[in-house]
mmCIF file of C-alpha atoms in Angstrom:
data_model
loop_
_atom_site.group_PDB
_atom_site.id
_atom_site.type_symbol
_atom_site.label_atom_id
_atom_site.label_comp_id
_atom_site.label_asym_id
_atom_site.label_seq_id
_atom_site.Cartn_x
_atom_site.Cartn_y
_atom_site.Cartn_z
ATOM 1 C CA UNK A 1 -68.688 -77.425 -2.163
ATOM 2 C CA UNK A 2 -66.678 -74.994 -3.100
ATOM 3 C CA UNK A 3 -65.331 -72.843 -6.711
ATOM 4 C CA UNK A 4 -62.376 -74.241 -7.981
ATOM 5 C CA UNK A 5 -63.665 -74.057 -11.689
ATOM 6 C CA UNK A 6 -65.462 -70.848 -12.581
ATOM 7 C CA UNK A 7 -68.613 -71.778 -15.021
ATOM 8 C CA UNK A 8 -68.653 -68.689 -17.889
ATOM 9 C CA UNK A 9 -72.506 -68.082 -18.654
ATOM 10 C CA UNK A 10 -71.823 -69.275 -22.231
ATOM 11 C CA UNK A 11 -70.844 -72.342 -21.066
ATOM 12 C CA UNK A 12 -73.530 -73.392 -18.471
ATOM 13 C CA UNK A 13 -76.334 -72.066 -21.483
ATOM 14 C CA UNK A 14 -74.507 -74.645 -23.942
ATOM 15 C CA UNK A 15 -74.782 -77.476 -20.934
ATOM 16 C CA UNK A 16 -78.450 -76.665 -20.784
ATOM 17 C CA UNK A 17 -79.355 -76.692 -23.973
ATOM 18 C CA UNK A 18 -78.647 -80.283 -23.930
ATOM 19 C CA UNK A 19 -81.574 -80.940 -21.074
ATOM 20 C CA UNK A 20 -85.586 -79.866 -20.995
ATOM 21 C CA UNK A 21 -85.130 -77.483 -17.844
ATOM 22 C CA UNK A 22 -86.233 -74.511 -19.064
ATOM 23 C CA UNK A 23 -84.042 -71.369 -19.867
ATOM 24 C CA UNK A 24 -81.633 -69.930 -17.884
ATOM 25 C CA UNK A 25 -82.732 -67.013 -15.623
ATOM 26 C CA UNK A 26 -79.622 -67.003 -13.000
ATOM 27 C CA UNK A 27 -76.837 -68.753 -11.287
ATOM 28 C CA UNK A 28 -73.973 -68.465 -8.455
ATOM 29 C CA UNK A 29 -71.216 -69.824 -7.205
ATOM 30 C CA UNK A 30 -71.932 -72.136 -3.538
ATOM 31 C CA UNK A 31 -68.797 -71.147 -1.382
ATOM 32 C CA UNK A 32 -69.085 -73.784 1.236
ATOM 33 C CA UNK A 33 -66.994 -77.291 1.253
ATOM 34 C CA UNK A 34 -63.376 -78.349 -0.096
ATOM 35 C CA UNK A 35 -64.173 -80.986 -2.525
ATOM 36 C CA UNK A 36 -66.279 -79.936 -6.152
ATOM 37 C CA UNK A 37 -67.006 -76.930 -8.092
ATOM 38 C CA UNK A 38 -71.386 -76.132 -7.469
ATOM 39 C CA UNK A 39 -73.924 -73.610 -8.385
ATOM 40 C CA UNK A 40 -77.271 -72.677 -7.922
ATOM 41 C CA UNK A 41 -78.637 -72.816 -11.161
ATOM 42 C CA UNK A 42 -82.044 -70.806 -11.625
ATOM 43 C CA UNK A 43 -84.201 -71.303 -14.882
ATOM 44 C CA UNK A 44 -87.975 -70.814 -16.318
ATOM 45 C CA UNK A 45 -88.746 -74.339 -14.953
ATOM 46 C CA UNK A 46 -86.886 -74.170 -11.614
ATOM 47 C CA UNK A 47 -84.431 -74.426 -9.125
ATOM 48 C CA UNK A 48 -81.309 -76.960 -10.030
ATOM 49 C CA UNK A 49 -77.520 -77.654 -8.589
ATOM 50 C CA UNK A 50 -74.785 -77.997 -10.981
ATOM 51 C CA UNK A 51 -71.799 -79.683 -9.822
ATOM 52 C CA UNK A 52 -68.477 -79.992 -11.563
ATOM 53 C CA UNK A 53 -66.057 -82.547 -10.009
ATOM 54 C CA UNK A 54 -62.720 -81.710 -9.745
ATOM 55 C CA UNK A 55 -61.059 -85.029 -7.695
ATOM 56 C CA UNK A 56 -63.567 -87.819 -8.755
ATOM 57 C CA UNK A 57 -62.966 -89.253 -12.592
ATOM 58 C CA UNK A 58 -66.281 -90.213 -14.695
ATOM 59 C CA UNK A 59 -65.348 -93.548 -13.964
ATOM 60 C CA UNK A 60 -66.046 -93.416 -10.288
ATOM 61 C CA UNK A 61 -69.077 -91.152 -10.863
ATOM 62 C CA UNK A 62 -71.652 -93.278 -11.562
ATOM 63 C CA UNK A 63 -71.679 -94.647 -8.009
ATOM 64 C CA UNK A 64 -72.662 -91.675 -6.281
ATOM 65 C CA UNK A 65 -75.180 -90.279 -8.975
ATOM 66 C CA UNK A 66 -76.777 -93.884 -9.468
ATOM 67 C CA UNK A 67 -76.975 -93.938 -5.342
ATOM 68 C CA UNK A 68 -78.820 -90.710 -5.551
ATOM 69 C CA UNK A 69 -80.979 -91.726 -8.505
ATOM 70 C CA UNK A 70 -81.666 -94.871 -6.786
ATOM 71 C CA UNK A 71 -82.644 -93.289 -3.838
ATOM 72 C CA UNK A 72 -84.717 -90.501 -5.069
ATOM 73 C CA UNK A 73 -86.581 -93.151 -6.640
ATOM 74 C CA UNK A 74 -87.828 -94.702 -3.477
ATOM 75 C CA UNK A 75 -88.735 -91.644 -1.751
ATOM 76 C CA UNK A 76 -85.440 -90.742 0.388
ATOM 77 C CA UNK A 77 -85.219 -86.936 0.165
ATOM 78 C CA UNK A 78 -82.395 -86.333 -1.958
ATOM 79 C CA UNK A 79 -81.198 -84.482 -5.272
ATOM 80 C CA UNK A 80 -82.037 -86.372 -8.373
ATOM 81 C CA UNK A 81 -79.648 -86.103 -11.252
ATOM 82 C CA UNK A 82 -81.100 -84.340 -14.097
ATOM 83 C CA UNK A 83 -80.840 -86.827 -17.373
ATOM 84 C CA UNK A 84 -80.617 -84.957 -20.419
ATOM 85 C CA UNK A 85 -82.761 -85.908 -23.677
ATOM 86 C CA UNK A 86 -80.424 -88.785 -24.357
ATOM 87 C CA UNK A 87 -81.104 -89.958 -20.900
ATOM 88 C CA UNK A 88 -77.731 -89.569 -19.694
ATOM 89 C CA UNK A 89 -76.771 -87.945 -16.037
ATOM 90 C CA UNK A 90 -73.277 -87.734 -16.228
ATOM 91 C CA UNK A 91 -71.980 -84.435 -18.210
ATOM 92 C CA UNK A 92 -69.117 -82.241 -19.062
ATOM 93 C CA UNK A 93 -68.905 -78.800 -18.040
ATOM 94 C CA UNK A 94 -65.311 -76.609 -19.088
ATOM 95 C CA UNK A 95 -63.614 -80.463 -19.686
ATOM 96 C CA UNK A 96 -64.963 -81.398 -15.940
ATOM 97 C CA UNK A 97 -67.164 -84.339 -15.109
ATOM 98 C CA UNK A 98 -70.392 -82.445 -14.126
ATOM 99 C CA UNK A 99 -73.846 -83.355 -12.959
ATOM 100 C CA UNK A 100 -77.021 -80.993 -13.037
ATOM 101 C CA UNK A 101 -79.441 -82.505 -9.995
ATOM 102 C CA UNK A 102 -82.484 -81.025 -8.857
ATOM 103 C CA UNK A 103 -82.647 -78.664 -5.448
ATOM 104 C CA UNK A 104 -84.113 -79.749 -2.651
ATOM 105 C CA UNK A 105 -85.939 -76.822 -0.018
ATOM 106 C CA UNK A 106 -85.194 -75.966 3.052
ATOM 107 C CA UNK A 107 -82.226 -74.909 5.111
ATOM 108 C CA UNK A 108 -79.108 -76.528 7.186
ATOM 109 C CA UNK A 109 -79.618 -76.395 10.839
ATOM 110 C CA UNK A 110 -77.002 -74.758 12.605
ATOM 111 C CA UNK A 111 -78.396 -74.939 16.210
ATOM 112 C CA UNK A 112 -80.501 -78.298 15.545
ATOM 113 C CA UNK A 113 -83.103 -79.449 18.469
ATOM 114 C CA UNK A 114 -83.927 -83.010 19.957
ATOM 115 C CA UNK A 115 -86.527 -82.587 17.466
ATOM 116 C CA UNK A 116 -84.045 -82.558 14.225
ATOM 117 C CA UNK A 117 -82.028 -85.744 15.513
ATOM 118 C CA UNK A 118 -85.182 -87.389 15.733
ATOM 119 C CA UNK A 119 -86.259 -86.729 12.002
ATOM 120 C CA UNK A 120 -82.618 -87.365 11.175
ATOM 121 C CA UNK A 121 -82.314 -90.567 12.466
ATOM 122 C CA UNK A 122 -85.362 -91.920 10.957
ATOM 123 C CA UNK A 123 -84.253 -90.952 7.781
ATOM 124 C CA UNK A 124 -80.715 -91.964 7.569
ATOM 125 C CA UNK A 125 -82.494 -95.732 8.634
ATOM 126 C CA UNK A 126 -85.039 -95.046 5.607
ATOM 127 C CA UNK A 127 -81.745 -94.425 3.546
ATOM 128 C CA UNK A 128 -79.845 -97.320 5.028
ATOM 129 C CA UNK A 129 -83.045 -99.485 3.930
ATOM 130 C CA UNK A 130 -83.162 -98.260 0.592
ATOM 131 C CA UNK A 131 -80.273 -99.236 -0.241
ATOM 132 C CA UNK A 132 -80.429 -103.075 0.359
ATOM 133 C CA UNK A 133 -80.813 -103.784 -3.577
ATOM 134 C CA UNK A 134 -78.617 -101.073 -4.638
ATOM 135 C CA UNK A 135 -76.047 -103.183 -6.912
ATOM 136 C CA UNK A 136 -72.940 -100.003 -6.989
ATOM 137 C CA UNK A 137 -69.943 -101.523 -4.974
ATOM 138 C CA UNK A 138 -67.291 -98.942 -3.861
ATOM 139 C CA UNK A 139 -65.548 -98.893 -0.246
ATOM 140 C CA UNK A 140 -65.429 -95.460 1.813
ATOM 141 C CA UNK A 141 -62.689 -93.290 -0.186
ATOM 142 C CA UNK A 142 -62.099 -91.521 3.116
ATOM 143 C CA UNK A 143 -62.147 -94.942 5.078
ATOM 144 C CA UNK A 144 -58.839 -97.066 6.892
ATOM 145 C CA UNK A 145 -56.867 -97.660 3.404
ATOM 146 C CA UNK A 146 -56.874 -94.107 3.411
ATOM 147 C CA UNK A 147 -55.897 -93.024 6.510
ATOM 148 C CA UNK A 148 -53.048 -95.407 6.811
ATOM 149 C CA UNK A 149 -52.340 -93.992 3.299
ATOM 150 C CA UNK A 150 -52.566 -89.979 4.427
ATOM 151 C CA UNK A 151 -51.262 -90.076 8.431
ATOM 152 C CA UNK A 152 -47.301 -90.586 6.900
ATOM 153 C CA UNK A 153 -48.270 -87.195 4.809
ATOM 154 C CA UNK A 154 -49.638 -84.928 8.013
ATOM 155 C CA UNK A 155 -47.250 -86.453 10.618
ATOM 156 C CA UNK A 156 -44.352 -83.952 10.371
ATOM 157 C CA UNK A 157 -46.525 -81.035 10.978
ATOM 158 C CA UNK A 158 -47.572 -82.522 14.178
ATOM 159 C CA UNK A 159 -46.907 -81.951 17.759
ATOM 160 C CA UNK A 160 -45.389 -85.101 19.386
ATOM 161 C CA UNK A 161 -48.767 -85.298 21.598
ATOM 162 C CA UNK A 162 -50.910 -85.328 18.660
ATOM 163 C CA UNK A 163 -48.776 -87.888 16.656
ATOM 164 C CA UNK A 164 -49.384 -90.259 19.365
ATOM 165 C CA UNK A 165 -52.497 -89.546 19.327
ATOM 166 C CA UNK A 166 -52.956 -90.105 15.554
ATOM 167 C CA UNK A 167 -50.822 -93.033 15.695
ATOM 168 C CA UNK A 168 -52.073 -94.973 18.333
ATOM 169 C CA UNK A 169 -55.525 -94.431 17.287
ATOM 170 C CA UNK A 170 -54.674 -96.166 13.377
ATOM 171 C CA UNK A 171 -53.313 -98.532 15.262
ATOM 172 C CA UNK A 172 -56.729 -99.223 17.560
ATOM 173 C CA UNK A 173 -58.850 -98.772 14.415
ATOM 174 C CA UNK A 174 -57.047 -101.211 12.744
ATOM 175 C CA UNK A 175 -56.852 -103.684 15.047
ATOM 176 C CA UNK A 176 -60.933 -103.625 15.306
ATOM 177 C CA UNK A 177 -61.872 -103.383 11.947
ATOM 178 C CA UNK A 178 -59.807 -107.025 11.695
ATOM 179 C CA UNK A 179 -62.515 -108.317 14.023
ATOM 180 C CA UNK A 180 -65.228 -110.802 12.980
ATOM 181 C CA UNK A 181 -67.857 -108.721 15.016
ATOM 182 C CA UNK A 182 -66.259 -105.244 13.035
ATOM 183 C CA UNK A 183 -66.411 -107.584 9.448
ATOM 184 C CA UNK A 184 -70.003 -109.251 10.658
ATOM 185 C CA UNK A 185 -71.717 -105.418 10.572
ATOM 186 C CA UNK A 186 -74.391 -104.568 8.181
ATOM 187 C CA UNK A 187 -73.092 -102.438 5.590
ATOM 188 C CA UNK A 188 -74.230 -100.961 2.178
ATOM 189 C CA UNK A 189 -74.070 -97.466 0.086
ATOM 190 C CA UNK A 190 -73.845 -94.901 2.850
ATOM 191 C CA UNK A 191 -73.331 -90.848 2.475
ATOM 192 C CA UNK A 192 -70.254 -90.958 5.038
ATOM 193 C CA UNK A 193 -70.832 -87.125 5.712
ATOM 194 C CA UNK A 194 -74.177 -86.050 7.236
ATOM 195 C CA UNK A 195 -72.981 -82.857 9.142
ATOM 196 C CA UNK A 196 -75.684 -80.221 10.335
ATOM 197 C CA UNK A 197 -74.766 -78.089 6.079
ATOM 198 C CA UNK A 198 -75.768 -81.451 4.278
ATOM 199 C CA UNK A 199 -79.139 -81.873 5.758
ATOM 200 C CA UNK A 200 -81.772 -79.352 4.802
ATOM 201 C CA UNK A 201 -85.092 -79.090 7.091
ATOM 202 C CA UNK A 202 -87.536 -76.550 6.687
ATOM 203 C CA UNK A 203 -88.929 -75.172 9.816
ATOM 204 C CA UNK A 204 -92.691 -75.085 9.869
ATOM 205 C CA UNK A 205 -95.310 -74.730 12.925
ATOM 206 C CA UNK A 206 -95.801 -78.144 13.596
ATOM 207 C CA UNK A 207 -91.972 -78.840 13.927
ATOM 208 C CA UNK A 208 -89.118 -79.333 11.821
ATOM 209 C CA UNK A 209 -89.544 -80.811 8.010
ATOM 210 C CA UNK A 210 -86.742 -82.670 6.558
ATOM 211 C CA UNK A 211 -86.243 -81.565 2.991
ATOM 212 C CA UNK A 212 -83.309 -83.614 1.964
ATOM 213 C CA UNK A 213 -79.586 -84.827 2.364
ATOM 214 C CA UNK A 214 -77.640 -83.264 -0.127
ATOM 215 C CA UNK A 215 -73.727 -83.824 -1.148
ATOM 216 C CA UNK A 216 -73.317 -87.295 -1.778
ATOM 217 C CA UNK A 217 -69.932 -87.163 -3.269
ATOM 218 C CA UNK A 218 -67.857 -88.919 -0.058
ATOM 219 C CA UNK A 219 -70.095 -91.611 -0.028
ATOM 220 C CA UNK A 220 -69.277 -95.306 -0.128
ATOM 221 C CA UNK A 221 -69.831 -99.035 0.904
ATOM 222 C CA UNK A 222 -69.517 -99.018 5.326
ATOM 223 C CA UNK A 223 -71.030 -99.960 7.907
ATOM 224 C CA UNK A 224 -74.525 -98.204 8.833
ATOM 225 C CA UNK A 225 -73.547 -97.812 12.630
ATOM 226 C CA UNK A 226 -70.229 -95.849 11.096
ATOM 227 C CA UNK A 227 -72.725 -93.591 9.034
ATOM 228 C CA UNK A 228 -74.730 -92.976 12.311
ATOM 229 C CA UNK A 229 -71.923 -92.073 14.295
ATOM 230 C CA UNK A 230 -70.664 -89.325 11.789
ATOM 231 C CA UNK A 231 -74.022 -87.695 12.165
ATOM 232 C CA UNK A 232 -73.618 -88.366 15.922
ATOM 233 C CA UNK A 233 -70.609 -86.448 16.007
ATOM 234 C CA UNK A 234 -71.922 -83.159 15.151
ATOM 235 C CA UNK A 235 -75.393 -83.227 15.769
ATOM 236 C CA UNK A 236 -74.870 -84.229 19.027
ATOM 237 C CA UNK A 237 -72.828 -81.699 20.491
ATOM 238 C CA UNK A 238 -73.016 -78.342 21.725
ATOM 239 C CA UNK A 239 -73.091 -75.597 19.177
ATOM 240 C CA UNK A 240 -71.409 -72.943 21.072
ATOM 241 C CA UNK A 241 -67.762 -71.893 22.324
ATOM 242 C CA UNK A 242 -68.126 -73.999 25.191
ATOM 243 C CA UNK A 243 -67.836 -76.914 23.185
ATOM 244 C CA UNK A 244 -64.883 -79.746 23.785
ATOM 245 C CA UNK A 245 -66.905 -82.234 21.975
ATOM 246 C CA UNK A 246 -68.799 -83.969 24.540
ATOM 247 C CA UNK A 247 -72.174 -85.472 23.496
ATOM 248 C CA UNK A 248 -75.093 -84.004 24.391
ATOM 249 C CA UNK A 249 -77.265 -87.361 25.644
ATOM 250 C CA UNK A 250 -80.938 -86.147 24.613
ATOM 251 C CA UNK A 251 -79.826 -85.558 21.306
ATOM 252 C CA UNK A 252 -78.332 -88.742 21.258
ATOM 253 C CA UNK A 253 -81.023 -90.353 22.665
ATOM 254 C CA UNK A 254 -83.604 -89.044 20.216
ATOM 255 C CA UNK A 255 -81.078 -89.440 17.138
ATOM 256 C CA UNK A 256 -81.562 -93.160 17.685
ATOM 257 C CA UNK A 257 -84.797 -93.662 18.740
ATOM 258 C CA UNK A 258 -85.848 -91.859 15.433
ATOM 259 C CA UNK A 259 -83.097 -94.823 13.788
ATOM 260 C CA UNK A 260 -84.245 -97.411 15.987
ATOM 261 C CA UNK A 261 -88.431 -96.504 14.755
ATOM 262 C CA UNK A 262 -87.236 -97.503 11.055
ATOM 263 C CA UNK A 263 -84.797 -99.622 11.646
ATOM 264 C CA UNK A 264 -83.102 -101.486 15.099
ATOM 265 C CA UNK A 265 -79.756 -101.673 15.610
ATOM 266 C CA UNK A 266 -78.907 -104.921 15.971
ATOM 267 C CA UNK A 267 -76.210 -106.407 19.427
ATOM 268 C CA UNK A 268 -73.549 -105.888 17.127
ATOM 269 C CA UNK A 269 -73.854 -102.539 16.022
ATOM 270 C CA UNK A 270 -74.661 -101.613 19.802
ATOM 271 C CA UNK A 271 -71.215 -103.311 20.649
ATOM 272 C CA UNK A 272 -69.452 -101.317 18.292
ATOM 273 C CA UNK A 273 -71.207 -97.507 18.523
ATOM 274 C CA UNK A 274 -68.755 -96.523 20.665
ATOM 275 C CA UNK A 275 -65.577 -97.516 18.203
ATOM 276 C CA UNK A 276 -67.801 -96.249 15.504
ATOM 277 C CA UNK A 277 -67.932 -92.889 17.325
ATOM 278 C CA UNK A 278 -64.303 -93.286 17.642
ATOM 279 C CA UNK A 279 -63.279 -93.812 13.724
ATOM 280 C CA UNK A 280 -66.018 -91.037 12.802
ATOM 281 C CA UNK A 281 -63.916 -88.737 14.734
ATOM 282 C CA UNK A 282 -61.079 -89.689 13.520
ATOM 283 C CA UNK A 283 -61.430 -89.726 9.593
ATOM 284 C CA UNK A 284 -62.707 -86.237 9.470
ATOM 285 C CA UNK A 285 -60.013 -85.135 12.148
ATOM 286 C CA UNK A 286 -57.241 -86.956 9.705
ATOM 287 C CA UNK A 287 -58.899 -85.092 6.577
ATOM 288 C CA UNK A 288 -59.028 -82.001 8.092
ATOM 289 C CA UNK A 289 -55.362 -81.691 8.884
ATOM 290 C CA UNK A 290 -55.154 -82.927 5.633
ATOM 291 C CA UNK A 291 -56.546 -80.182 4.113
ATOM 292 C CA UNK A 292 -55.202 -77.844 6.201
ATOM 293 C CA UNK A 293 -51.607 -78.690 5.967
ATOM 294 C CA UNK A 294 -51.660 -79.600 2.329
ATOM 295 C CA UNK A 295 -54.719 -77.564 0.626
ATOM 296 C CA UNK A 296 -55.194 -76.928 -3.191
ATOM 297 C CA UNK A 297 -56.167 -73.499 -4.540
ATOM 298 C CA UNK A 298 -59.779 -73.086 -5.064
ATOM 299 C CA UNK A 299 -61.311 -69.130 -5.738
ATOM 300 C CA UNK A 300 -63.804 -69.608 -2.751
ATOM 301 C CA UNK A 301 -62.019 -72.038 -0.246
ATOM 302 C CA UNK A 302 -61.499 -72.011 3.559
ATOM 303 C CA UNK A 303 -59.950 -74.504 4.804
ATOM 304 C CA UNK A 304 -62.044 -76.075 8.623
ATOM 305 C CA UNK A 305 -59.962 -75.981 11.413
ATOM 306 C CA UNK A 306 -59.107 -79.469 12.487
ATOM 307 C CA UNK A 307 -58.436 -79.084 16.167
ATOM 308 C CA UNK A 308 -62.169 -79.770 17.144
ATOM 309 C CA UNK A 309 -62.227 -82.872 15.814
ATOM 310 C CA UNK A 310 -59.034 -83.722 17.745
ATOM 311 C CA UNK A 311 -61.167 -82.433 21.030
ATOM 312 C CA UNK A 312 -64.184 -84.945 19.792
ATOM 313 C CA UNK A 313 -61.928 -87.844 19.512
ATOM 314 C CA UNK A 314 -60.498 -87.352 22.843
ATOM 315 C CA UNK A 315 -63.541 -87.136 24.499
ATOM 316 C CA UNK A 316 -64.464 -90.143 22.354
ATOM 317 C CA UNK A 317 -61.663 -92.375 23.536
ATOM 318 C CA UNK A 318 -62.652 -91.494 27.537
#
């Protein structure tokens, strides 16, 4: 999330007037993430998120916004898109696709506890239920067409270690994902990105309270073990400048037994965590240098450093 489109107030009152929300009281720009345009939107009914999307096209749009419909619908904690009085959810918003969805409480745990994977995990298996008669059919945008697409791009600003590194690992990922066991895994609509800023929890006295995932916009058809070992990969390691990426086991351990109390794993998903781990680490490594080699101009963008995920997919591939 990010400002790469700046809303005028003119503008986001004309967008309203289209929905029953209530008028508009206040709104700012969110600085965090690379990808869309968002806002807190504040009016006399509530609290609201307005996104405007600057890479995906209204064509691919109704995946993500029907996902998070769909899911809203049977109680996974998510936004809702807002449909207007025609009953549309898809918008325009200064000639941008744009979505106004509703805002979930709570905060993102920066320093999350045996305690958060456990809630976690039970509700990305919730999710990955939920979505078993979801009919939207769109692969992983960010999956292996895409690195074998983007690694040519990022390669000359490489050193020569990590270009064998990045190399060898297509290669590996590639050569498992053409296995019947890799093809064979349960799949459906997954969000692809569940770090620690896209999962809100509100703390409370009897433990932690999930309130929701939020940015859906990198989701796509995978593998549920793959979806598990993104959120592995950060809520599972230390959160502190001694970290080189290693996992931290009791946060592991309670991240899937709170999976595994919704919904098992089955041998085959076991046999392929620890590749899953692997390609996890890798996409967001790849996008990273991506985006830090080749970033577009956005008015509140900073670019993550992609060296730690290079340091979590070597300690992956030990």
């Amino acid at each position: 999330m990010a400002v790469f489109t700046p809303v005028p107030e003119g503008s986001l009152r004309s967008l309203l007037s289209q929905f029953d929300c209530g008028d508009l009281v206040g709104f700012e720009g969110i600085a965090s993430g690379i990808e869309n345009t968002n806002y807190f939107v504040d009016t006399t009914a509530g609290r609201f998120v307005l996104t405007l999307f600057e890479k995906l096209t209204a064509a691919q749009l109704p995946f993500y916004l029907e996902l998070m419909r769909h899911l809203a619908d049977r109680g996974v904690a998510c936004p809702k898109p807002m449909a207007d009085r025609s009953g549309a959810i898809l918008h325009q918003c200064e000639s941008k696709p744009a979505s106004l969805a509703t805002r979930l409480k709570g905060q993102w745990q920066p320093h999350p506890s045996p305690a958060h994977c456990k809630t976690l995990g039970a509700a990305i298996a919730s999710a990955h239920l939920a979505v078993a008669d979801y009919p939207g059919s769109q692969p992983n945008l960010r999956g292996l067409a895409w690195w074998k697409q983007t690694v040519p791009q990022i390669l000359p600003f490489l050193s020569g270690p990590q270009a064998d590194l990045i190399r060898d690992e297509l290669q590996a990922q590639s050569d498992f994902a053409a296995q019947p066991i890799a093809q064979g895994l349960p799949r459906g609509a997954v969000h692809a990105d569940l770090f620690r800023d896209n999962v809100l929890f509100e703390e409370t006295p009897a433990g932690p309270r999930l309130g929701g995932f939020i940015d859906f916009y990198f989701a796509g058809v995978d593998s549920f073990v793959f979806d598990l070992a993104v959120a592995a990969n950060d809520w599972c390691i230390p959160q502190d400048d001694a970290d080189d990426g290693s996992l931290l086991q009791t946060h592991v351990d309670a991240l899937l037994a709170g999976y595994e109390s919704v919904r098992p794993l089955s041998d085959a998903e076991r046999h392929a965590w620890p590749m899953s781990l692997r390609a996890a680490a890798y996409r967001f490594w790849v996008s990273r240098l991506f985006d830090w080699h080749l970033p577009r101009n956005a008015a509140m963008l900073t670019p993550k450093d992609p060296s730690h995920f290079e340091r979590v997919l070597r300690k992956r591939r030990t």
